């Protein structure tokens, strides 16, 4: 006997059958009734027993329950099986209204079931959305991430994910409350703080207060491991070294003098830097310190506790302490990257300290002129003895005959960056540098030779006005003569050609930079860049600071000229001296 049991849940039913003879009879009678209706349409006679009234009631009750359970996931399967059984027993040429009705019901049920959204599908869709937002948000800057967190609750939850706050970049952002900022990054467990291109006050007094509040607040950020400082005063570096000894990486390559913009103050005044507490940073692996103006290093500690130190960079240092070599001798011999400058302040003892760094891979020496020639031979002798050293960078180096002879012997160098000092005879410098590079071209794989705007500009003017002799070059380079009027450099004659009547006497030739690049194209990769001189770089730095204070929108350099523009559509102004800056 068929029984129907209703559960507590609305619109859901449980169907059960007792296994007895009556049930089997009901099923057989149902099959016979369907076959009888089909045979009536085909015209074939068939004897069918009449169903009892009770059986008809049971059949109608069963059909009504099936219709009420059209949301069940199991119902379409049973109906589909019945439909297939009926279709197999019927002739394919017969169009039965019963079959059409069953097929229509089956289609409706399938469509309804497909529209049902289960809790699992909803959770999966939400999970995909969160993952997509995380991938997008990780490319946003800090102020954009904060703006996104205010859109809705879901975006706020995603934006406040600790994964997105591991690295905080303050580019194009200004922090007005450093205490709340430090509390926030401490709560988010931030380990990297990057202040490069951060917005800062333009007035000197506001600038000092800004960084003073930073120094007082950053002491509580004990979870920070990597700090990148931008445009900060010297005392900020000293405060971080003292208050955060567990830092692994500390970079401050744009240390700024707060009094740099004052007219009454000398912009060349040295900034005093004390690194006496650097020895307590036992977890330090990298430190880079460089100032926009000169720095006087007053104290250096012992580095014997800094066993993990791998990168050490101290540049723009115009005055070292007397015991600098005693401190350098305590640096671990596992160091791989070493940068130091100004080298003119170093003595012959520097070569002894450099010899200890047997694992050194990259060496950068800056401002190698004047007194540096006294120790140049000893330094290059040590460089040739460092077997793992393959990258050498020489910045603002006076390229004398001694330097040429010693550099030619450094055949272990694979990559060379050289920026000659063109303050004196540029034709002489280029001539000897080319001879040296020809010797090194057998072993060099990468070469960067940096030229200044002034050198290119003056050479182009000379070539345009004087039109030097059109006979072959008086040098030992096999270069074809070119008539290009831009990007040329002077070179001293090494071969005196025969003079023809009417020729002007010149002691140097003009070489084209593109032709010079092609000369070594088969042996190595050469990139010739343009660079401002030291005085022009100082003027350009002053111009940028002045334009920030006076809200100028554009500052750029073109052909060794410093250009500024207040806004779009405004007149372009040329800056040639400090007087032009004061007129802004």
Coordinates of C-alpha atoms in Angstrom, one line a residue:
X1 CA 0.0 0.0 0.0
X2 CA 1.3 3.4 -1.0
X3 CA 1.9 5.8 1.9
X4 CA 2.7 9.6 1.8
X5 CA 4.6 11.1 4.7
X6 CA 5.0 14.9 5.1
X7 CA 8.1 16.2 6.8
X8 CA 8.6 19.3 8.9
X9 CA 10.1 21.2 5.9
X10 CA 7.5 23.0 3.7
X11 CA 6.9 21.8 0.2
X12 CA 9.1 18.7 0.6
X13 CA 7.7 15.2 0.8
X14 CA 8.9 11.7 1.3
X15 CA 7.4 8.9 -0.8
X16 CA 7.6 5.3 0.4
X17 CA 6.0 2.0 -0.8
X18 CA 5.2 -1.2 1.1
X19 CA 6.3 -4.2 -0.9
X20 CA 3.2 -6.3 -1.4
X21 CA 1.1 -7.7 -4.2
X22 CA -1.2 -4.7 -4.4
X23 CA 1.7 -2.5 -5.4
X24 CA 2.8 -4.8 -8.2
X25 CA -0.8 -4.9 -9.5
X26 CA -1.0 -1.1 -9.6
X27 CA 2.2 -0.9 -11.6
X28 CA 1.0 -3.5 -14.1
X29 CA -2.4 -1.8 -14.5
X30 CA -0.6 1.5 -15.1
X31 CA 1.5 0.0 -17.9
X32 CA -1.5 -1.6 -19.5
X33 CA -3.5 1.6 -19.5
X34 CA -0.7 3.5 -21.3
X35 CA -0.4 0.8 -23.9
X36 CA -4.1 0.7 -24.4
X37 CA -4.2 4.5 -25.2
X38 CA -1.4 4.1 -27.6
X39 CA -3.0 1.3 -29.5
X40 CA -6.2 3.2 -29.8
X41 CA -4.4 5.8 -31.8
X42 CA -2.7 3.2 -34.0
X43 CA -5.9 1.3 -34.5
X44 CA -4.6 -2.0 -33.2
X45 CA -7.0 -4.0 -30.9
X46 CA -5.7 -5.0 -27.5
X47 CA -7.5 -6.5 -24.5
X48 CA -6.9 -4.4 -21.5
X49 CA -8.3 -5.1 -18.0
X50 CA -10.2 -2.2 -16.6
X51 CA -8.5 -0.6 -13.7
X52 CA -10.4 -0.5 -10.4
X53 CA -11.5 2.8 -8.9
X54 CA -9.1 2.5 -6.1
X55 CA -6.2 2.0 -8.5
X56 CA -7.2 5.1 -10.5
X57 CA -7.2 7.1 -7.3
X58 CA -3.8 5.9 -6.4
X59 CA -2.5 6.7 -9.9
X60 CA -3.9 10.2 -9.8
X61 CA -2.4 10.8 -6.3
X62 CA 1.0 9.6 -7.4
X63 CA 1.0 12.0 -10.4
X64 CA 0.0 15.0 -8.3
X65 CA 2.9 14.4 -5.9
X66 CA 5.4 14.2 -8.8
X67 CA 4.2 17.6 -10.0
X68 CA 4.6 19.1 -6.5
X69 CA 8.2 17.9 -6.3
X70 CA 9.4 19.4 -9.5
X71 CA 12.2 21.1 -7.5
X72 CA 13.7 17.7 -6.5
X73 CA 16.9 16.7 -8.1
X74 CA 15.9 13.1 -8.4
X75 CA 12.5 13.6 -10.2
X76 CA 13.8 14.5 -13.7
X77 CA 15.8 11.2 -13.7
X78 CA 12.7 9.1 -13.1
X79 CA 10.6 11.0 -15.6
X80 CA 13.4 10.8 -18.2
X81 CA 13.6 7.0 -17.8
X82 CA 9.9 6.6 -18.2
X83 CA 10.0 8.8 -21.3
X84 CA 12.7 6.7 -22.9
X85 CA 10.8 3.5 -22.2
X86 CA 7.7 4.9 -23.7
X87 CA 9.5 6.2 -26.8
X88 CA 11.2 2.8 -27.3
X89 CA 7.8 1.0 -27.2
X90 CA 6.0 3.4 -29.5
X91 CA 6.4 3.7 -33.3
X92 CA 8.6 6.6 -34.5
X93 CA 6.0 7.5 -37.0
X94 CA 3.3 8.1 -34.5
X95 CA 2.9 11.5 -32.9
X96 CA 1.5 11.0 -29.4
X97 CA 0.1 13.8 -27.4
X98 CA 1.0 11.9 -24.3
X99 CA 4.7 11.8 -25.3
X100 CA 4.7 15.5 -26.1
X101 CA 3.2 16.3 -22.7
X102 CA 5.8 14.2 -20.9
X103 CA 8.7 15.7 -22.9
X104 CA 7.4 19.2 -22.2
X105 CA 7.2 18.5 -18.5
X106 CA 10.7 17.0 -18.6
X107 CA 12.1 20.1 -20.3
X108 CA 10.4 22.4 -17.8
X109 CA 11.8 20.4 -14.8
X110 CA 15.3 20.5 -16.2
X111 CA 15.2 24.2 -16.8
X112 CA 13.9 24.8 -13.2
X113 CA 16.6 22.7 -11.8
X114 CA 19.3 24.5 -13.7
X115 CA 18.1 27.8 -12.3
X116 CA 18.5 26.6 -8.7
X117 CA 21.6 28.2 -7.1
X118 CA 23.0 25.9 -4.4
X119 CA 24.9 27.4 -1.4
X120 CA 28.1 25.7 -2.7
X121 CA 27.9 27.5 -6.0
X122 CA 27.3 30.8 -4.3
X123 CA 30.3 30.4 -2.1
X124 CA 32.5 29.3 -5.0
X125 CA 31.5 32.4 -7.0
X126 CA 32.2 34.6 -4.0
X127 CA 35.6 33.0 -3.6
X128 CA 36.5 33.7 -7.3
X129 CA 35.5 37.3 -6.9
X130 CA 37.7 37.7 -3.8
X131 CA 40.7 36.2 -5.5
X132 CA 40.3 38.5 -8.5
X133 CA 40.1 41.5 -6.2
X134 CA 43.2 40.5 -4.4
X135 CA 45.1 40.2 -7.7
X136 CA 43.9 43.7 -8.7
X137 CA 44.4 45.4 -5.4
X138 CA 48.0 44.2 -5.0
X139 CA 48.9 46.5 -8.0
X140 CA 47.3 49.6 -6.4
X141 CA 49.2 52.3 -4.6
X142 CA 48.5 52.9 -0.9
X143 CA 46.1 55.9 -1.4
X144 CA 44.2 54.0 -4.1
X145 CA 43.9 50.9 -1.9
X146 CA 42.4 53.1 0.9
X147 CA 39.9 54.6 -1.6
X148 CA 38.9 51.1 -2.8
X149 CA 38.3 50.0 0.8
X150 CA 35.5 52.6 1.1
X151 CA 33.4 51.3 -1.8
X152 CA 31.5 48.5 0.0
X153 CA 31.8 46.0 2.8
X154 CA 33.3 43.3 0.6
X155 CA 35.9 45.6 -0.9
X156 CA 36.8 46.8 2.6
X157 CA 37.3 43.3 3.8
X158 CA 39.5 42.4 0.8
X159 CA 41.5 45.7 0.9
X160 CA 42.3 45.2 4.6
X161 CA 43.8 41.8 3.9
X162 CA 47.2 41.6 5.6
X163 CA 48.7 40.1 2.4
X164 CA 48.1 43.5 0.7
X165 CA 49.8 45.4 3.5
X166 CA 53.1 43.5 3.6
X167 CA 54.6 46.1 1.3
X168 CA 53.5 49.7 1.9
X169 CA 54.4 52.1 -0.9
X170 CA 53.8 55.8 -0.2
X171 CA 54.3 57.0 -3.8
X172 CA 52.2 60.1 -4.6
X173 CA 50.8 60.0 -1.0
X174 CA 51.2 62.4 1.9
X175 CA 50.9 61.2 5.5
X176 CA 49.4 63.8 7.9
X177 CA 49.3 61.7 11.1
X178 CA 52.4 59.5 11.4
X179 CA 51.2 58.1 14.8
X180 CA 48.0 56.6 13.4
X181 CA 49.9 55.5 10.3
X182 CA 52.5 53.6 12.3
X183 CA 49.7 52.0 14.5
X184 CA 48.0 50.9 11.3
X185 CA 51.0 49.2 9.7
X186 CA 51.9 47.6 13.0
X187 CA 48.4 46.1 13.2
X188 CA 48.6 44.9 9.6
X189 CA 52.1 43.4 10.3
X190 CA 53.8 45.4 7.6
X191 CA 57.4 44.5 7.0
X192 CA 58.4 46.8 4.1
X193 CA 58.0 50.6 4.0
X194 CA 58.9 52.5 0.8
X195 CA 58.7 56.3 1.0
X196 CA 60.2 57.0 -2.5
X197 CA 58.3 59.7 -4.4
X198 CA 56.3 60.5 -1.3
X199 CA 54.7 63.9 -1.1
X200 CA 56.3 66.3 1.4
X201 CA 55.8 69.9 2.5
X202 CA 57.6 72.5 0.5
X203 CA 58.3 75.0 3.3
X204 CA 61.5 74.4 5.3
X205 CA 59.8 74.6 8.7
X206 CA 57.0 72.3 7.7
X207 CA 59.5 69.9 6.1
X208 CA 61.5 69.7 9.4
X209 CA 58.3 69.1 11.5
X210 CA 57.2 66.5 9.0
X211 CA 60.3 64.3 9.4
X212 CA 60.5 65.0 13.1
X213 CA 57.0 63.5 13.6
X214 CA 58.1 60.6 11.4
X215 CA 61.2 59.9 13.6
X216 CA 59.2 60.0 16.8
X217 CA 56.5 57.6 15.5
X218 CA 58.5 55.1 13.5
X219 CA 60.2 53.9 16.6
X220 CA 57.1 51.8 17.4
X221 CA 57.2 49.9 14.1
X222 CA 59.2 47.0 15.4
X223 CA 57.9 44.6 12.7
X224 CA 59.6 46.5 9.9
X225 CA 62.4 44.7 8.1
X226 CA 62.9 46.8 5.0
X227 CA 62.9 50.6 4.8
X228 CA 63.4 52.8 1.8
X229 CA 63.8 56.5 2.7
X230 CA 63.3 59.3 0.3
X231 CA 64.4 62.9 0.7
X232 CA 64.9 62.7 4.5
X233 CA 67.3 64.7 6.7
X234 CA 70.4 63.0 8.2
X235 CA 68.9 62.7 11.7
X236 CA 66.1 60.4 10.4
X237 CA 68.7 57.9 9.3
X238 CA 70.5 58.1 12.6
X239 CA 67.2 57.7 14.5
X240 CA 66.2 54.6 12.6
X241 CA 69.5 52.9 13.1
X242 CA 69.3 53.5 16.8
X243 CA 65.6 52.7 17.4
X244 CA 65.1 49.8 14.9
X245 CA 68.2 47.5 15.2
X246 CA 66.4 44.5 13.8
X247 CA 66.1 45.9 10.3
X248 CA 67.5 43.8 7.4
X249 CA 67.6 46.4 4.6
X250 CA 68.1 50.2 5.0
X251 CA 68.3 52.4 1.9
X252 CA 68.5 56.2 1.9
X253 CA 69.9 57.3 -1.4
X254 CA 68.5 60.8 -1.4
X255 CA 69.5 62.3 1.9
X256 CA 68.5 66.0 1.8
X257 CA 69.9 69.1 3.5
X258 CA 66.8 71.0 4.9
X259 CA 68.7 74.3 4.5
X260 CA 69.5 73.6 0.8
X261 CA 66.8 76.0 -0.4
X262 CA 67.7 79.0 1.8
X263 CA 69.5 81.7 -0.1
X264 CA 71.5 82.7 3.0
X265 CA 72.8 79.2 3.5
X266 CA 75.6 77.8 1.4
X267 CA 74.1 74.8 -0.5
X268 CA 77.6 73.1 -0.4
X269 CA 77.5 72.9 3.4
X270 CA 78.2 69.3 4.4
X271 CA 75.7 67.2 6.3
X272 CA 77.1 65.4 9.4
X273 CA 76.3 61.7 9.6
X274 CA 77.1 59.6 12.7
X275 CA 76.9 55.8 12.1
X276 CA 78.2 54.8 15.5
X277 CA 75.1 52.6 16.3
X278 CA 75.3 50.8 13.0
X279 CA 77.2 47.9 14.7
X280 CA 74.1 46.8 16.7
X281 CA 72.1 45.9 13.5
X282 CA 73.1 42.3 13.6
X283 CA 70.5 41.2 11.0
X284 CA 71.4 43.9 8.5
X285 CA 72.0 42.5 4.9
X286 CA 72.0 45.7 2.9
X287 CA 72.7 49.4 3.5
X288 CA 72.9 52.2 0.9
X289 CA 73.5 55.8 2.0
X290 CA 73.8 58.7 -0.4
X291 CA 73.1 62.5 -0.2
X292 CA 71.9 65.0 -2.7
X293 CA 74.8 67.2 -1.4
X294 CA 78.0 66.4 0.4
X295 CA 78.1 64.3 3.6
X296 CA 80.8 64.3 6.3
X297 CA 81.0 61.0 8.0
X298 CA 81.8 61.6 11.6
X299 CA 81.9 58.1 13.0
X300 CA 81.9 54.5 11.8
X301 CA 81.5 51.5 14.1
X302 CA 83.0 48.1 14.1
X303 CA 81.2 45.7 11.6
X304 CA 82.3 42.5 13.3
X305 CA 78.7 41.7 14.4
X306 CA 77.2 42.2 11.0
X307 CA 77.8 38.7 9.7
X308 CA 74.9 38.8 7.2
X309 CA 76.0 42.0 5.5
X310 CA 76.0 41.5 1.7
X311 CA 75.6 45.0 0.2
X312 CA 77.5 48.0 1.5
X313 CA 77.2 51.4 -0.2
X314 CA 78.5 54.8 1.1
X315 CA 78.7 57.4 -1.6
X316 CA 78.7 61.2 -1.8
X317 CA 80.9 61.1 1.3
X318 CA 83.3 64.1 1.0
X319 CA 85.0 63.6 4.4
X320 CA 85.7 60.2 6.1
X321 CA 86.8 59.7 9.7
X322 CA 90.4 59.0 10.3
X323 CA 89.7 55.4 11.5
X324 CA 87.7 54.4 8.4
X325 CA 90.2 51.7 7.4
X326 CA 90.0 50.2 10.9
X327 CA 86.2 49.9 10.4
X328 CA 86.4 48.6 6.9
X329 CA 88.8 45.9 8.0
X330 CA 86.0 44.5 10.3
X331 CA 83.5 44.0 7.4
X332 CA 82.8 40.4 6.7
X333 CA 84.7 38.9 3.8
X334 CA 81.4 37.4 2.5
X335 CA 80.3 40.8 1.1
X336 CA 79.4 40.7 -2.6
X337 CA 78.5 44.3 -3.5
X338 CA 80.6 47.3 -2.4
X339 CA 80.2 50.9 -3.4
X340 CA 82.2 53.9 -2.0
X341 CA 82.9 57.5 -2.9
X342 CA 84.3 60.1 -3.0
X343 CA 87.5 58.1 -3.7
X344 CA 89.6 61.3 -3.7
X345 CA 89.3 61.3 0.1
X346 CA 90.8 57.8 0.4
X347 CA 94.4 57.0 0.8
X348 CA 96.6 54.0 -0.2
X349 CA 95.3 52.1 2.8
X350 CA 92.0 51.6 1.0
X351 CA 93.6 49.0 -1.3
X352 CA 94.6 47.0 1.8
X353 CA 91.0 46.9 3.1
X354 CA 89.6 46.1 -0.4
X355 CA 91.9 43.1 -0.7
X356 CA 89.9 41.3 2.1
X357 CA 86.7 41.1 0.0
X358 CA 87.6 37.9 -1.8
X359 CA 83.9 37.1 -2.6
X360 CA 83.2 40.5 -4.1
X361 CA 81.2 40.4 -7.4
X362 CA 80.4 44.1 -8.0
X363 CA 82.6 47.1 -7.2
X364 CA 81.6 50.8 -7.7
X365 CA 84.1 53.7 -7.2
X366 CA 82.9 57.3 -7.5
X367 CA 84.7 60.6 -8.0
X368 CA 88.1 59.2 -8.7
X369 CA 90.2 62.3 -9.4
X370 CA 92.7 64.7 -7.9
X371 CA 94.4 62.8 -5.0
X372 CA 93.0 59.5 -6.1
X373 CA 95.8 59.0 -8.7
X374 CA 98.2 58.3 -5.9
X375 CA 96.4 55.1 -5.0
X376 CA 95.0 54.2 -8.4
X377 CA 97.8 51.7 -9.2
X378 CA 97.4 49.8 -5.9
X379 CA 93.6 49.7 -6.3
X380 CA 93.7 48.3 -9.8
X381 CA 96.2 45.7 -8.7
X382 CA 93.8 44.5 -6.0
X383 CA 90.9 44.5 -8.5
X384 CA 92.8 42.1 -10.8
X385 CA 93.3 39.8 -7.9
X386 CA 89.6 39.5 -7.0
X387 CA 88.7 36.3 -8.9
X388 CA 84.9 36.6 -8.5
X389 CA 84.7 40.3 -9.4
X390 CA 83.0 40.6 -12.8
X391 CA 81.2 44.0 -12.6
X392 CA 83.2 47.2 -12.3
X393 CA 81.7 50.7 -12.2
X394 CA 83.9 53.8 -12.4
X395 CA 82.0 57.1 -12.0
X396 CA 83.6 60.5 -12.6
X397 CA 87.0 59.0 -13.1
X398 CA 90.0 61.0 -14.3
X399 CA 91.1 58.8 -17.2
X400 CA 94.9 59.3 -17.1
X401 CA 97.6 57.2 -18.8
X402 CA 98.1 55.3 -15.5
X403 CA 94.4 54.4 -15.4
X404 CA 94.5 53.3 -19.0
X405 CA 97.5 51.0 -18.4
X406 CA 96.0 49.4 -15.3
X407 CA 92.5 49.0 -16.7
X408 CA 93.7 47.2 -19.8
X409 CA 95.0 44.4 -17.6
X410 CA 91.6 43.8 -15.9
X411 CA 90.7 41.0 -18.3
X412 CA 88.5 39.3 -15.6
X413 CA 85.9 42.1 -15.8
X414 CA 82.8 41.1 -17.9
X415 CA 80.7 44.2 -17.4
X416 CA 82.1 47.8 -17.3
X417 CA 80.3 51.1 -16.5
X418 CA 82.6 54.1 -17.0
X419 CA 81.7 57.8 -16.7
X420 CA 84.9 59.8 -17.5
X421 CA 85.5 63.2 -16.0
X422 CA 85.4 65.6 -18.9
X423 CA 86.5 68.6 -16.9
X424 CA 89.8 68.7 -18.7
X425 CA 91.0 67.6 -22.2
X426 CA 88.0 65.6 -23.5
X427 CA 89.7 64.6 -26.8
X428 CA 92.7 63.1 -24.9
X429 CA 90.3 61.2 -22.6
X430 CA 88.3 59.8 -25.4
X431 CA 91.4 58.8 -27.4
X432 CA 92.9 56.8 -24.5
X433 CA 89.6 55.4 -23.4
X434 CA 88.9 54.0 -26.9
X435 CA 92.3 52.3 -27.0
X436 CA 91.7 50.8 -23.6
X437 CA 88.2 49.5 -24.6
X438 CA 89.7 47.9 -27.8
X439 CA 91.9 45.8 -25.5
X440 CA 89.0 44.9 -23.2
X441 CA 86.6 44.1 -26.0
X442 CA 88.0 40.5 -26.1
X443 CA 86.6 39.8 -22.6
X444 CA 83.8 42.4 -22.1
X445 CA 80.2 41.3 -22.7
X446 CA 78.6 44.5 -21.6
X447 CA 79.8 48.1 -21.7
X448 CA 78.2 51.4 -20.7
X449 CA 80.1 54.5 -21.7
X450 CA 78.3 57.6 -20.4
X451 CA 78.7 61.0 -22.2
X452 CA 77.7 64.4 -21.0
X453 CA 75.3 66.8 -22.7
X454 CA 77.9 69.5 -22.7
X455 CA 80.4 67.4 -24.5
X456 CA 78.0 66.4 -27.3
X457 CA 76.7 69.9 -27.7
X458 CA 80.0 71.6 -27.9
X459 CA 81.4 69.0 -30.4
X460 CA 78.3 69.4 -32.6
X461 CA 78.8 73.2 -32.6
X462 CA 82.4 72.8 -33.6
X463 CA 81.6 70.4 -36.4
X464 CA 78.9 72.7 -37.8
X465 CA 81.1 75.9 -37.7
X466 CA 84.5 74.7 -38.7
X467 CA 83.8 71.7 -40.9
X468 CA 87.0 69.7 -40.2
X469 CA 89.1 68.1 -42.9
X470 CA 87.4 65.6 -45.1
X471 CA 90.4 63.3 -45.3
X472 CA 90.5 60.0 -43.4
X473 CA 90.6 60.2 -39.6
X474 CA 94.0 60.7 -38.0
X475 CA 93.5 57.7 -35.6
X476 CA 94.0 54.0 -35.6
X477 CA 90.3 53.3 -35.7
X478 CA 88.9 51.8 -39.0
X479 CA 85.8 54.0 -39.0
X480 CA 84.1 55.5 -42.1
X481 CA 83.7 59.2 -42.3
X482 CA 80.2 60.5 -41.6
X483 CA 78.5 63.8 -42.2
X484 CA 76.2 63.7 -39.2
X485 CA 75.8 67.0 -37.3
X486 CA 74.6 65.5 -34.0
X487 CA 75.9 63.1 -31.4
X488 CA 79.6 63.5 -32.1
X489 CA 82.6 63.4 -29.8
X490 CA 86.2 64.7 -30.1
X491 CA 89.2 62.3 -30.2
X492 CA 92.9 63.2 -30.1
X493 CA 94.9 62.5 -33.3
X494 CA 97.2 59.5 -33.0
X495 CA 98.3 59.7 -36.7
X496 CA 99.1 63.0 -38.3
X497 CA 97.7 63.0 -41.8
X498 CA 99.3 65.0 -44.6
X499 CA 98.1 68.5 -44.7
X500 CA 96.7 69.9 -47.9
X501 CA 96.7 73.5 -48.9
X502 CA 93.9 75.5 -47.2
X503 CA 93.4 72.9 -44.4
X504 CA 93.0 74.2 -40.9
X505 CA 95.4 72.6 -38.4
X506 CA 93.4 70.6 -35.8
X507 CA 94.9 68.2 -33.3
X508 CA 91.7 66.1 -32.9
X509 CA 89.1 64.4 -35.1
X510 CA 85.4 64.2 -34.8
X511 CA 83.8 60.7 -34.3
X512 CA 80.1 59.9 -34.6
X513 CA 78.6 58.1 -31.6
X514 CA 76.4 55.8 -33.8
X515 CA 79.5 54.7 -35.8
X516 CA 81.3 54.2 -32.5
X517 CA 78.5 51.9 -31.3
X518 CA 78.7 49.8 -34.5
X519 CA 82.5 49.5 -34.2
X520 CA 82.1 47.1 -31.2
X521 CA 78.7 45.6 -32.1
X522 CA 80.3 42.3 -33.0
X523 CA 82.3 42.0 -29.8
X524 CA 80.1 43.4 -27.1
X525 CA 77.0 45.3 -26.3
X526 CA 77.6 49.0 -26.0
X527 CA 75.2 51.6 -24.7
X528 CA 76.2 55.3 -25.0
X529 CA 74.1 57.5 -22.6
X530 CA 74.0 61.2 -21.9
X531 CA 74.7 62.7 -18.6
X532 CA 74.9 66.1 -17.0
X533 CA 78.1 67.5 -15.5
X534 CA 78.4 67.9 -11.8
X535 CA 77.7 71.6 -11.8
X536 CA 74.7 71.2 -14.1
X537 CA 73.4 68.4 -11.9
X538 CA 73.6 70.7 -8.9
X539 CA 71.7 73.4 -10.8
X540 CA 69.1 70.9 -12.0
X541 CA 68.5 69.7 -8.4
X542 CA 68.1 73.3 -7.2
X543 CA 65.6 73.9 -10.1
X544 CA 63.5 70.9 -9.1
X545 CA 63.3 72.0 -5.5
X546 CA 62.3 75.6 -6.5
X547 CA 59.7 74.3 -8.9
X548 CA 58.1 72.2 -6.2
X549 CA 57.9 75.2 -3.9
X550 CA 56.4 77.5 -6.6
X551 CA 54.1 74.8 -8.1
X552 CA 55.7 74.5 -11.5
X553 CA 54.3 71.5 -13.4
X554 CA 57.2 70.6 -15.7
X555 CA 61.0 70.4 -15.2
X556 CA 63.1 68.6 -17.8
X557 CA 66.5 68.6 -19.6
X558 CA 67.0 68.9 -23.4
X559 CA 70.4 69.1 -25.1
X560 CA 72.1 70.1 -21.8
X561 CA 69.5 72.9 -21.2
X562 CA 67.3 72.9 -18.1
X563 CA 63.8 73.8 -19.0
X564 CA 60.7 74.6 -16.9
X565 CA 57.1 75.3 -17.6
X566 CA 54.4 76.5 -15.1
X567 CA 51.5 74.7 -16.7
X568 CA 50.2 73.5 -20.1
X569 CA 50.2 76.3 -22.6
X570 CA 52.6 78.4 -20.5
X571 CA 55.9 79.7 -21.8
X572 CA 59.0 77.5 -21.5
X573 CA 61.8 79.1 -19.5
X574 CA 65.5 78.2 -19.6
X575 CA 67.5 77.9 -16.4
X576 CA 71.2 78.8 -16.9
X577 CA 72.2 80.0 -13.3
X578 CA 70.9 80.6 -9.8
X579 CA 69.6 84.0 -10.9
X580 CA 67.2 82.3 -13.3
X581 CA 65.9 80.2 -10.4
X582 CA 65.3 83.3 -8.2
X583 CA 63.3 84.8 -11.0
X584 CA 60.7 82.0 -11.1

